[in-house]
PDB file of C-alpha atoms and ligand atoms in Angstrom:
ATOM      1  CA  MET A   1      99.565  43.085  75.231  1.00 68.00           C
ATOM      2  CA  SER A   2      99.406  44.385  78.775  1.00 93.00           C
ATOM      3  CA  SER A   3      99.211  48.102  79.216  1.00 95.00           C
ATOM      4  CA  SER A   4      97.958  50.440  81.811  1.00 95.00           C
ATOM      5  CA  PRO A   5      97.419  54.388  82.515  1.00 94.00           C
ATOM      6  CA  LEU A   6     100.192  55.608  84.087  1.00 96.00           C
ATOM      7  CA  VAL A   7     101.239  59.057  85.604  1.00 96.00           C
ATOM      8  CA  GLU A   8     104.913  59.196  85.637  1.00 96.00           C
ATOM      9  CA  LEU A   9     107.925  56.867  85.407  1.00 98.00           C
ATOM     10  CA  PHE A  10     111.191  58.623  86.646  1.00 97.00           C
ATOM     11  CA  SER A  11     114.374  58.274  88.788  1.00 97.00           C
ATOM     12  CA  SER A  12     114.872  59.904  92.115  1.00 96.00           C
ATOM     13  CA  ILE A  13     116.086  59.178  95.709  1.00 96.00           C
ATOM     14  CA  GLN A  14     113.629  57.810  98.296  1.00 97.00           C
ATOM     15  CA  GLY A  15     112.553  60.598 100.197  1.00 95.00           C
ATOM     16  CA  GLU A  16     110.859  58.878 102.915  1.00 94.00           C
ATOM     17  CA  GLY A  17     111.395  56.285 105.591  1.00 94.00           C
ATOM     18  CA  PRO A  18     114.277  53.998 106.460  1.00 96.00           C
ATOM     19  CA  TYR A  19     115.343  53.686 102.887  1.00 97.00           C
ATOM     20  CA  VAL A  20     115.815  57.258 102.500  1.00 96.00           C
ATOM     21  CA  GLY A  21     118.428  58.352 100.091  1.00 96.00           C
ATOM     22  CA  TYR A  22     118.567  55.131  98.130  1.00 98.00           C
ATOM     23  CA  ARG A  23     118.306  55.661  94.476  1.00 98.00           C
ATOM     24  CA  GLN A  24     114.881  54.436  92.860  1.00 98.00           C
ATOM     25  CA  ALA A  25     113.120  54.185  89.567  1.00 98.00           C
ATOM     26  CA  PHE A  26     109.532  55.257  90.411  1.00 98.00           C
ATOM     27  CA  LEU A  27     106.482  54.151  88.414  1.00 98.00           C
ATOM     28  CA  ARG A  28     103.294  56.209  89.734  1.00 97.00           C
ATOM     29  CA  PHE A  29      99.908  54.761  88.823  1.00 96.00           C
ATOM     30  CA  HIS A  30      96.710  56.883  88.771  1.00 93.00           C
ATOM     31  CA  GLY A  31      93.941  57.150  91.051  1.00 94.00           C
ATOM     32  CA  CYS A  32      93.344  56.726  94.888  1.00 95.00           C
ATOM     33  CA  ASN A  33      90.711  55.457  97.094  1.00 95.00           C
ATOM     34  CA  LEU A  34      91.347  58.249  99.836  1.00 96.00           C
ATOM     35  CA  HIS A  35      91.463  61.887  99.923  1.00 94.00           C
ATOM     36  CA  CYS A  36      93.955  62.966 102.284  1.00 95.00           C
ATOM     37  CA  ALA A  37      94.133  66.616 103.339  1.00 93.00           C
ATOM     38  CA  TYR A  38      97.925  66.798 102.848  1.00 91.00           C
ATOM     39  CA  CYS A  39      98.202  64.759  99.727  1.00 92.00           C
ATOM     40  CA  ASP A  40     100.622  66.188  97.437  1.00 80.00           C
ATOM     41  CA  THR A  41     100.102  63.991  94.604  1.00 79.00           C
ATOM     42  CA  VAL A  42      98.325  65.252  91.428  1.00 65.00           C
ATOM     43  CA  GLN A  43      95.678  62.535  90.882  1.00 64.00           C
ATOM     44  CA  PRO A  44      94.080  62.800  87.397  1.00 62.00           C
ATOM     45  CA  ASN A  45      91.131  60.320  86.879  1.00 68.00           C
ATOM     46  CA  SER A  46      91.915  59.344  83.377  1.00 79.00           C
ATOM     47  CA  PRO A  47      95.735  60.983  82.566  1.00 90.00           C
ATOM     48  CA  ALA A  48      95.766  61.434  78.740  1.00 95.00           C
ATOM     49  CA  CYS A  49      99.704  60.530  78.779  1.00 96.00           C
ATOM     50  CA  CYS A  50     102.518  59.473  80.909  1.00 96.00           C
ATOM     51  CA  ARG A  51     105.438  61.716  82.026  1.00 96.00           C
ATOM     52  CA  VAL A  52     108.638  59.839  81.166  1.00 98.00           C
ATOM     53  CA  GLU A  53     112.105  60.824  82.218  1.00 97.00           C
ATOM     54  CA  SER A  54     114.508  59.986  79.479  1.00 96.00           C
ATOM     55  CA  GLU A  55     117.751  58.975  81.405  1.00 96.00           C
ATOM     56  CA  PRO A  56     117.742  58.956  85.271  1.00 97.00           C
ATOM     57  CA  GLY A  57     118.342  62.120  86.696  1.00 94.00           C
ATOM     58  CA  SER A  58     118.326  64.031  83.570  1.00 96.00           C
ATOM     59  CA  ALA A  59     115.014  66.055  84.361  1.00 94.00           C
ATOM     60  CA  LEU A  60     114.278  65.706  80.412  1.00 97.00           C
ATOM     61  CA  PHE A  61     110.665  64.300  80.167  1.00 97.00           C
ATOM     62  CA  SER A  62     109.075  63.142  77.317  1.00 97.00           C
ATOM     63  CA  HIS A  63     105.099  62.200  77.158  1.00 97.00           C
ATOM     64  CA  TRP A  64     103.803  58.931  76.394  1.00 98.00           C
ATOM     65  CA  PRO A  65     100.145  58.648  75.297  1.00 97.00           C
ATOM     66  CA  ASN A  66      98.244  56.263  77.748  1.00 97.00           C
ATOM     67  CA  PRO A  67      97.581  53.274  78.260  1.00 96.00           C
ATOM     68  CA  VAL A  68     101.454  52.467  78.264  1.00 97.00           C
ATOM     69  CA  THR A  69     102.523  49.096  77.575  1.00 97.00           C
ATOM     70  CA  LEU A  70     104.369  46.939  79.513  1.00 98.00           C
ATOM     71  CA  THR A  71     106.691  46.261  76.764  1.00 98.00           C
ATOM     72  CA  ALA A  72     107.468  50.038  76.730  1.00 98.00           C
ATOM     73  CA  VAL A  73     108.043  50.125  80.516  1.00 98.00           C
ATOM     74  CA  MET A  74     110.474  47.097  80.544  1.00 98.00           C
ATOM     75  CA  GLU A  75     112.422  48.625  77.565  1.00 98.00           C
ATOM     76  CA  LEU A  76     112.867  51.867  79.138  1.00 98.00           C
ATOM     77  CA  LEU A  77     113.998  50.420  82.597  1.00 98.00           C
ATOM     78  CA  SER A  78     116.099  47.775  80.808  1.00 98.00           C
ATOM     79  CA  GLY A  79     117.952  50.689  79.280  1.00 98.00           C
ATOM     80  CA  TRP A  80     118.455  52.379  82.460  1.00 98.00           C
ATOM     81  CA  ARG A  81     119.813  49.169  84.334  1.00 98.00           C
ATOM     82  CA  ARG A  82     122.269  48.628  81.319  1.00 98.00           C
ATOM     83  CA  ARG A  83     123.476  52.219  81.074  1.00 97.00           C
ATOM     84  CA  SER A  84     123.554  52.688  84.961  1.00 97.00           C
ATOM     85  CA  PRO A  85     124.167  49.368  86.432  1.00 96.00           C
ATOM     86  CA  GLY A  86     123.842  49.362  90.133  1.00 97.00           C
ATOM     87  CA  LEU A  87     122.258  52.673  90.307  1.00 98.00           C
ATOM     88  CA  HIS A  88     118.812  51.781  91.563  1.00 98.00           C
ATOM     89  CA  HIS A  89     118.347  50.051  94.496  1.00 98.00           C
ATOM     90  CA  SER A  90     114.603  49.116  93.704  1.00 98.00           C
ATOM     91  CA  LEU A  91     111.736  50.050  91.800  1.00 98.00           C
ATOM     92  CA  SER A  92     108.926  51.809  93.728  1.00 98.00           C
ATOM     93  CA  LEU A  93     105.348  51.328  92.988  1.00 98.00           C
ATOM     94  CA  THR A  94     103.813  54.384  93.877  1.00 97.00           C
ATOM     95  CA  GLY A  95     100.500  56.424  93.337  1.00 94.00           C
ATOM     96  CA  GLY A  96      97.842  57.332  94.192  1.00 93.00           C
ATOM     97  CA  GLU A  97      97.318  53.815  95.501  1.00 97.00           C
ATOM     98  CA  PRO A  98      99.083  51.289  93.231  1.00 98.00           C
ATOM     99  CA  LEU A  99      96.892  48.424  94.840  1.00 98.00           C
ATOM    100  CA  LEU A 100      93.653  49.679  92.845  1.00 97.00           C
ATOM    101  CA  HIS A 101      95.573  48.042  89.574  1.00 97.00           C
ATOM    102  CA  ARG A 102      95.689  44.747  90.849  1.00 97.00           C
ATOM    103  CA  ASP A 103      95.156  42.967  87.448  1.00 97.00           C
ATOM    104  CA  THR A 104      97.880  45.158  85.894  1.00 97.00           C
ATOM    105  CA  LEU A 105     100.094  44.340  88.925  1.00 98.00           C
ATOM    106  CA  LEU A 106      99.553  40.546  88.760  1.00 98.00           C
ATOM    107  CA  GLN A 107     100.801  40.864  84.937  1.00 98.00           C
ATOM    108  CA  TRP A 108     103.707  43.331  85.402  1.00 98.00           C
ATOM    109  CA  LEU A 109     105.329  42.684  88.671  1.00 98.00           C
ATOM    110  CA  PRO A 110     106.821  39.114  87.675  1.00 98.00           C
ATOM    111  CA  GLU A 111     108.269  40.970  84.644  1.00 98.00           C
ATOM    112  CA  LEU A 112     109.502  44.274  86.384  1.00 98.00           C
ATOM    113  CA  ARG A 113     110.919  42.051  89.315  1.00 98.00           C
ATOM    114  CA  THR A 114     113.336  40.651  86.764  1.00 98.00           C
ATOM    115  CA  LEU A 115     115.033  44.038  86.615  1.00 98.00           C
ATOM    116  CA  PHE A 116     114.659  45.377  90.099  1.00 98.00           C
ATOM    117  CA  PRO A 117     113.218  44.446  93.566  1.00 98.00           C
ATOM    118  CA  LEU A 118     109.990  45.696  94.088  1.00 98.00           C
ATOM    119  CA  TYR A 119     108.950  48.406  96.835  1.00 98.00           C
ATOM    120  CA  LEU A 120     105.499  49.231  97.294  1.00 98.00           C
ATOM    121  CA  GLU A 121     104.166  52.509  98.482  1.00 98.00           C
ATOM    122  CA  THR A 122     100.467  51.805  99.810  1.00 98.00           C
ATOM    123  CA  ASN A 123      98.182  53.713 102.202  1.00 98.00           C
ATOM    124  CA  GLY A 124      97.443  50.677 103.441  1.00 98.00           C
ATOM    125  CA  THR A 125      93.741  50.158 103.239  1.00 98.00           C
ATOM    126  CA  LEU A 126      93.146  47.172 100.574  1.00 98.00           C
ATOM    127  CA  PRO A 127      94.327  43.934 102.082  1.00 98.00           C
ATOM    128  CA  ASP A 128      92.675  41.646  99.653  1.00 98.00           C
ATOM    129  CA  ASP A 129      94.683  43.484  96.807  1.00 98.00           C
ATOM    130  CA  LEU A 130      97.709  43.136  98.902  1.00 98.00           C
ATOM    131  CA  ALA A 131      97.106  39.260  99.333  1.00 98.00           C
ATOM    132  CA  ALA A 132      96.787  38.821  95.616  1.00 98.00           C
ATOM    133  CA  VAL A 133     100.224  40.389  94.639  1.00 98.00           C
ATOM    134  CA  ILE A 134     102.288  40.008  97.872  1.00 98.00           C
ATOM    135  CA  ASP A 135     104.299  37.020  96.279  1.00 98.00           C
ATOM    136  CA  HIS A 136     105.753  39.548  93.801  1.00 98.00           C
ATOM    137  CA  LEU A 137     107.120  42.070  96.186  1.00 98.00           C
ATOM    138  CA  ASP A 138     110.376  42.774  97.978  1.00 98.00           C
ATOM    139  CA  TYR A 139     109.277  45.565 100.393  1.00 98.00           C
ATOM    140  CA  ILE A 140     106.093  47.185 101.551  1.00 98.00           C
ATOM    141  CA  SER A 141     106.070  50.943 102.913  1.00 98.00           C
ATOM    142  CA  MET A 142     102.709  50.873 104.542  1.00 98.00           C
ATOM    143  CA  ASP A 143     100.851  53.985 105.721  1.00 98.00           C
ATOM    144  CA  ILE A 144      98.814  54.278 108.829  1.00 98.00           C
ATOM    145  CA  LYS A 145      96.309  57.165 108.237  1.00 98.00           C
ATOM    146  CA  LEU A 146      95.501  59.041 111.217  1.00 97.00           C
ATOM    147  CA  PRO A 147      92.242  60.650 111.265  1.00 96.00           C
ATOM    148  CA  SER A 148      93.459  64.073 112.703  1.00 93.00           C
ATOM    149  CA  ALA A 149      96.246  64.556 109.922  1.00 93.00           C
ATOM    150  CA  SER A 150      94.492  62.942 107.019  1.00 95.00           C
ATOM    151  CA  GLY A 151      90.838  64.003 107.394  1.00 94.00           C
ATOM    152  CA  SER A 152      89.859  60.409 106.582  1.00 91.00           C
ATOM    153  CA  PRO A 153      87.341  58.503 108.807  1.00 94.00           C
ATOM    154  CA  PRO A 154      89.080  56.034 111.041  1.00 96.00           C
ATOM    155  CA  LEU A 155      90.595  53.046 109.048  1.00 97.00           C
ATOM    156  CA  TRP A 156      91.863  50.902 111.791  1.00 98.00           C
ATOM    157  CA  GLU A 157      90.193  47.601 110.908  1.00 98.00           C
ATOM    158  CA  SER A 158      91.399  47.926 107.388  1.00 98.00           C
ATOM    159  CA  HIS A 159      94.959  48.717 108.297  1.00 98.00           C
ATOM    160  CA  ARG A 160      95.065  45.794 110.853  1.00 98.00           C
ATOM    161  CA  LYS A 161      94.053  43.511 107.976  1.00 98.00           C
ATOM    162  CA  PHE A 162      96.555  45.027 105.821  1.00 98.00           C
ATOM    163  CA  LEU A 163      99.461  44.680 108.522  1.00 98.00           C
ATOM    164  CA  GLU A 164      98.450  40.800 109.037  1.00 98.00           C
ATOM    165  CA  ASN A 165      98.852  40.094 105.316  1.00 98.00           C
ATOM    166  CA  ALA A 166     101.681  42.485 104.677  1.00 98.00           C
ATOM    167  CA  VAL A 167     103.900  40.972 107.656  1.00 97.00           C
ATOM    168  CA  GLU A 168     105.383  38.236 105.916  1.00 95.00           C
ATOM    169  CA  LYS A 169     107.614  40.692 103.535  1.00 97.00           C
ATOM    170  CA  GLU A 170     110.406  43.541 104.801  1.00 98.00           C
ATOM    171  CA  LEU A 171     107.913  45.968 105.780  1.00 98.00           C
ATOM    172  CA  PHE A 172     107.686  49.202 107.715  1.00 98.00           C
ATOM    173  CA  VAL A 173     104.761  51.757 108.554  1.00 98.00           C
ATOM    174  CA  LYS A 174     104.847  55.246 108.385  1.00 98.00           C
ATOM    175  CA  ILE A 175     102.503  57.486 110.162  1.00 98.00           C
ATOM    176  CA  ILE A 176     101.982  61.178 109.053  1.00 97.00           C
ATOM    177  CA  VAL A 177     101.548  63.559 112.275  1.00 97.00           C
ATOM    178  CA  ALA A 178     100.000  67.110 112.409  1.00 96.00           C
ATOM    179  CA  PRO A 179     100.432  69.590 114.959  1.00 96.00           C
ATOM    180  CA  ASP A 180      96.840  68.945 116.080  1.00 95.00           C
ATOM    181  CA  THR A 181      97.359  65.090 116.212  1.00 97.00           C
ATOM    182  CA  PRO A 182      95.921  63.704 119.709  1.00 97.00           C
ATOM    183  CA  PRO A 183      98.080  61.416 121.898  1.00 95.00           C
ATOM    184  CA  GLU A 184      95.684  58.697 121.648  1.00 96.00           C
ATOM    185  CA  GLU A 185      95.980  58.427 117.980  1.00 97.00           C
ATOM    186  CA  ILE A 186      99.627  57.673 117.868  1.00 98.00           C
ATOM    187  CA  GLU A 187      98.999  55.054 120.902  1.00 98.00           C
ATOM    188  CA  CYS A 188      96.193  53.402 118.954  1.00 98.00           C
ATOM    189  CA  ALA A 189      98.537  53.341 115.768  1.00 98.00           C
ATOM    190  CA  SER A 190     101.355  51.909 118.020  1.00 98.00           C
ATOM    191  CA  LEU A 191      99.144  49.136 119.867  1.00 98.00           C
ATOM    192  CA  LEU A 192      97.872  48.230 116.523  1.00 98.00           C
ATOM    193  CA  VAL A 193     101.413  47.521 115.006  1.00 98.00           C
ATOM    194  CA  ARG A 194     102.579  45.985 118.304  1.00 98.00           C
ATOM    195  CA  ASP A 195      99.557  43.450 118.036  1.00 98.00           C
ATOM    196  CA  VAL A 196     100.795  42.374 114.628  1.00 98.00           C
ATOM    197  CA  LYS A 197     104.645  42.188 115.060  1.00 98.00           C
ATOM    198  CA  PRO A 198     106.193  44.557 117.579  1.00 98.00           C
ATOM    199  CA  THR A 199     109.435  44.857 115.478  1.00 98.00           C
ATOM    200  CA  ILE A 200     107.948  46.184 112.629  1.00 98.00           C
ATOM    201  CA  PRO A 201     109.595  49.685 112.430  1.00 98.00           C
ATOM    202  CA  LEU A 202     107.543  52.793 112.907  1.00 98.00           C
ATOM    203  CA  ILE A 203     108.170  56.075 111.184  1.00 98.00           C
ATOM    204  CA  LEU A 204     106.515  59.301 112.271  1.00 98.00           C
ATOM    205  CA  GLN A 205     106.818  61.744 109.427  1.00 97.00           C
ATOM    206  CA  PRO A 206     105.763  65.286 110.280  1.00 96.00           C
ATOM    207  CA  VAL A 207     103.199  66.760 107.703  1.00 95.00           C
ATOM    208  CA  THR A 208     105.129  69.059 105.201  1.00 91.00           C
ATOM    209  CA  ARG A 209     103.435  72.337 104.450  1.00 91.00           C
ATOM    210  CA  ASN A 210     105.081  75.281 102.142  1.00 87.00           C
ATOM    211  CA  GLY A 211     108.230  72.837 101.719  1.00 86.00           C
ATOM    212  CA  VAL A 212     108.866  72.369 105.447  1.00 87.00           C
ATOM    213  CA  PRO A 213     108.251  70.024 108.094  1.00 89.00           C
ATOM    214  CA  ALA A 214     104.968  71.514 110.004  1.00 90.00           C
ATOM    215  CA  VAL A 215     105.181  69.905 113.581  1.00 94.00           C
ATOM    216  CA  PRO A 216     107.037  71.837 116.368  1.00 96.00           C
ATOM    217  CA  SER A 217     110.359  69.555 117.301  1.00 95.00           C
ATOM    218  CA  GLN A 218     109.320  69.297 120.775  1.00 97.00           C
ATOM    219  CA  LEU A 219     105.910  67.948 119.918  1.00 97.00           C
ATOM    220  CA  LEU A 220     107.709  65.349 117.721  1.00 97.00           C
ATOM    221  CA  LEU A 221     109.771  64.465 120.197  1.00 98.00           C
ATOM    222  CA  LYS A 222     107.007  63.773 122.484  1.00 98.00           C
ATOM    223  CA  PHE A 223     105.102  61.802 120.086  1.00 98.00           C
ATOM    224  CA  GLN A 224     108.358  59.557 119.626  1.00 98.00           C
ATOM    225  CA  GLU A 225     108.099  59.114 123.218  1.00 98.00           C
ATOM    226  CA  GLN A 226     105.103  58.190 123.484  1.00 98.00           C
ATOM    227  CA  ALA A 227     105.038  55.584 120.524  1.00 98.00           C
ATOM    228  CA  ALA A 228     108.518  54.227 121.957  1.00 98.00           C
ATOM    229  CA  ARG A 229     106.824  53.201 125.055  1.00 98.00           C
ATOM    230  CA  ILE A 230     104.903  50.409 123.113  1.00 98.00           C
ATOM    231  CA  LEU A 231     107.297  49.801 120.174  1.00 98.00           C
ATOM    232  CA  PRO A 232     111.106  49.195 120.169  1.00 98.00           C
ATOM    233  CA  ASP A 233     112.032  50.815 116.470  1.00 98.00           C
ATOM    234  CA  VAL A 234     110.435  54.286 116.364  1.00 98.00           C
ATOM    235  CA  ARG A 235     112.018  57.005 114.082  1.00 98.00           C
ATOM    236  CA  VAL A 236     111.313  60.400 113.297  1.00 97.00           C
ATOM    237  CA  ILE A 237     111.999  60.915 109.557  1.00 97.00           C
ATOM    238  CA  PRO A 238     110.770  64.191 107.596  1.00 94.00           C
ATOM    239  CA  GLN A 239     110.162  63.962 103.781  1.00 92.00           C
ATOM    240  CA  THR A 240     113.734  64.904 102.580  1.00 88.00           C
ATOM    241  CA  HIS A 241     112.996  64.896  98.856  1.00 85.00           C
ATOM    242  CA  VAL A 242     110.990  68.301  99.495  1.00 83.00           C
ATOM    243  CA  PHE A 243     114.039  70.225 100.585  1.00 78.00           C
ATOM    244  CA  LEU A 244     116.466  68.809  98.396  1.00 81.00           C
ATOM    245  CA  ASN A 245     113.728  69.854  95.737  1.00 79.00           C
ATOM    246  CA  LEU A 246     114.035  66.605  93.991  1.00 83.00           C
ATOM    247  CA  LEU A 247     110.932  64.863  92.777  1.00 80.00           C
TER     248      LEU A 247
HETATM  249  S1  LIG B 301      96.658  57.779 100.192  1.00 91.86           S
HETATM  250 FE1  LIG B 301      98.508  59.048  99.121  1.00 91.86          FE
HETATM  251  S2  LIG B 301      98.054  59.416  97.139  1.00 91.86           S
HETATM  252 FE2  LIG B 301      95.908  58.816  98.401  1.00 91.86          FE
HETATM  253  S3  LIG B 301      95.108  60.727  98.886  1.00 91.86           S
HETATM  254 FE3  LIG B 301      96.310  60.072 100.459  1.00 91.86          FE
HETATM  255  S4  LIG B 301      98.207  61.178 100.458  1.00 91.86           S
HETATM  256 FE4  LIG B 301      97.163  61.045  98.339  1.00 91.86          FE
END
C-alpha cells in the first residue's frame, strides 16, 4: 500500500496568485531543496506525524502517525467532498517542494485527481521531476526565485527548463520581491518568461515580514511597470491569507 510522510492536510483559501480566494484542500509534503530567506514553512526532515483537519474550516486537528497511506488521504478527502459538495476548487499539492516526492506523486495523483483538480505549488527548480508527473496535473503555480529576495544562488537555467516543461498546462509564475530587489532581476525573470511564452501571467508578490507586505508601494508599482514593458499580464498580489489570519 502506498504511503508517504506528510506535514499537514487542511482546508483554506488560496492566499496567493491569480486563484486567490478560491477554497482549496491543501496537502503539504515535507522537505525542500532550497533554503529561501523568507521561508514561512516549517520543514521537518522526518515529521513523526501529520496534522489533519477533521472537517474543512473547523480548525480542529488530529495527528496521524507518518507515513500516511493514500487510502487514508482518499477517505478523508472523499468525506469532505461528500459533505461539502462544490466547496473546494482544487487540491493544492504544496510543501516544501512536492516534486521531491516524485514516486509518491506518480502513484497518488491519478487517484487524487478523481476527487479534485490538482494544483501544484512548486519552486520551479526540478524540471525532470515535473516532466514525470505533469500528465496528472491541472494547474501549476511556479516560483522564479530572485537571488536578492530568496538568498539562493541564481537558478535561471533550472527555471528556464522548468518553464519549458510546464507551459503545456495552465501555468502562472510568481516572483517574490523584496525592498532591495534590483531592476536587473525583474528584467531577467520577465525575459525568461517571455522567451518561453509571453502570455504566461506573472505575479509580483511583495515579501511578507511580521504579517505585512514589506515592499514600499511606489517600488511595487515600479517593479510592475518594468515587467509590463516585457510581458502583457503582470499583477501585484500580496499574500492574503496572512492578513486574514488563515492557514
Ligand atoms: S522553496 Fe518554498 S518551501 Fe522551499 S525554502 Fe523556499 S519558500 Fe521555503
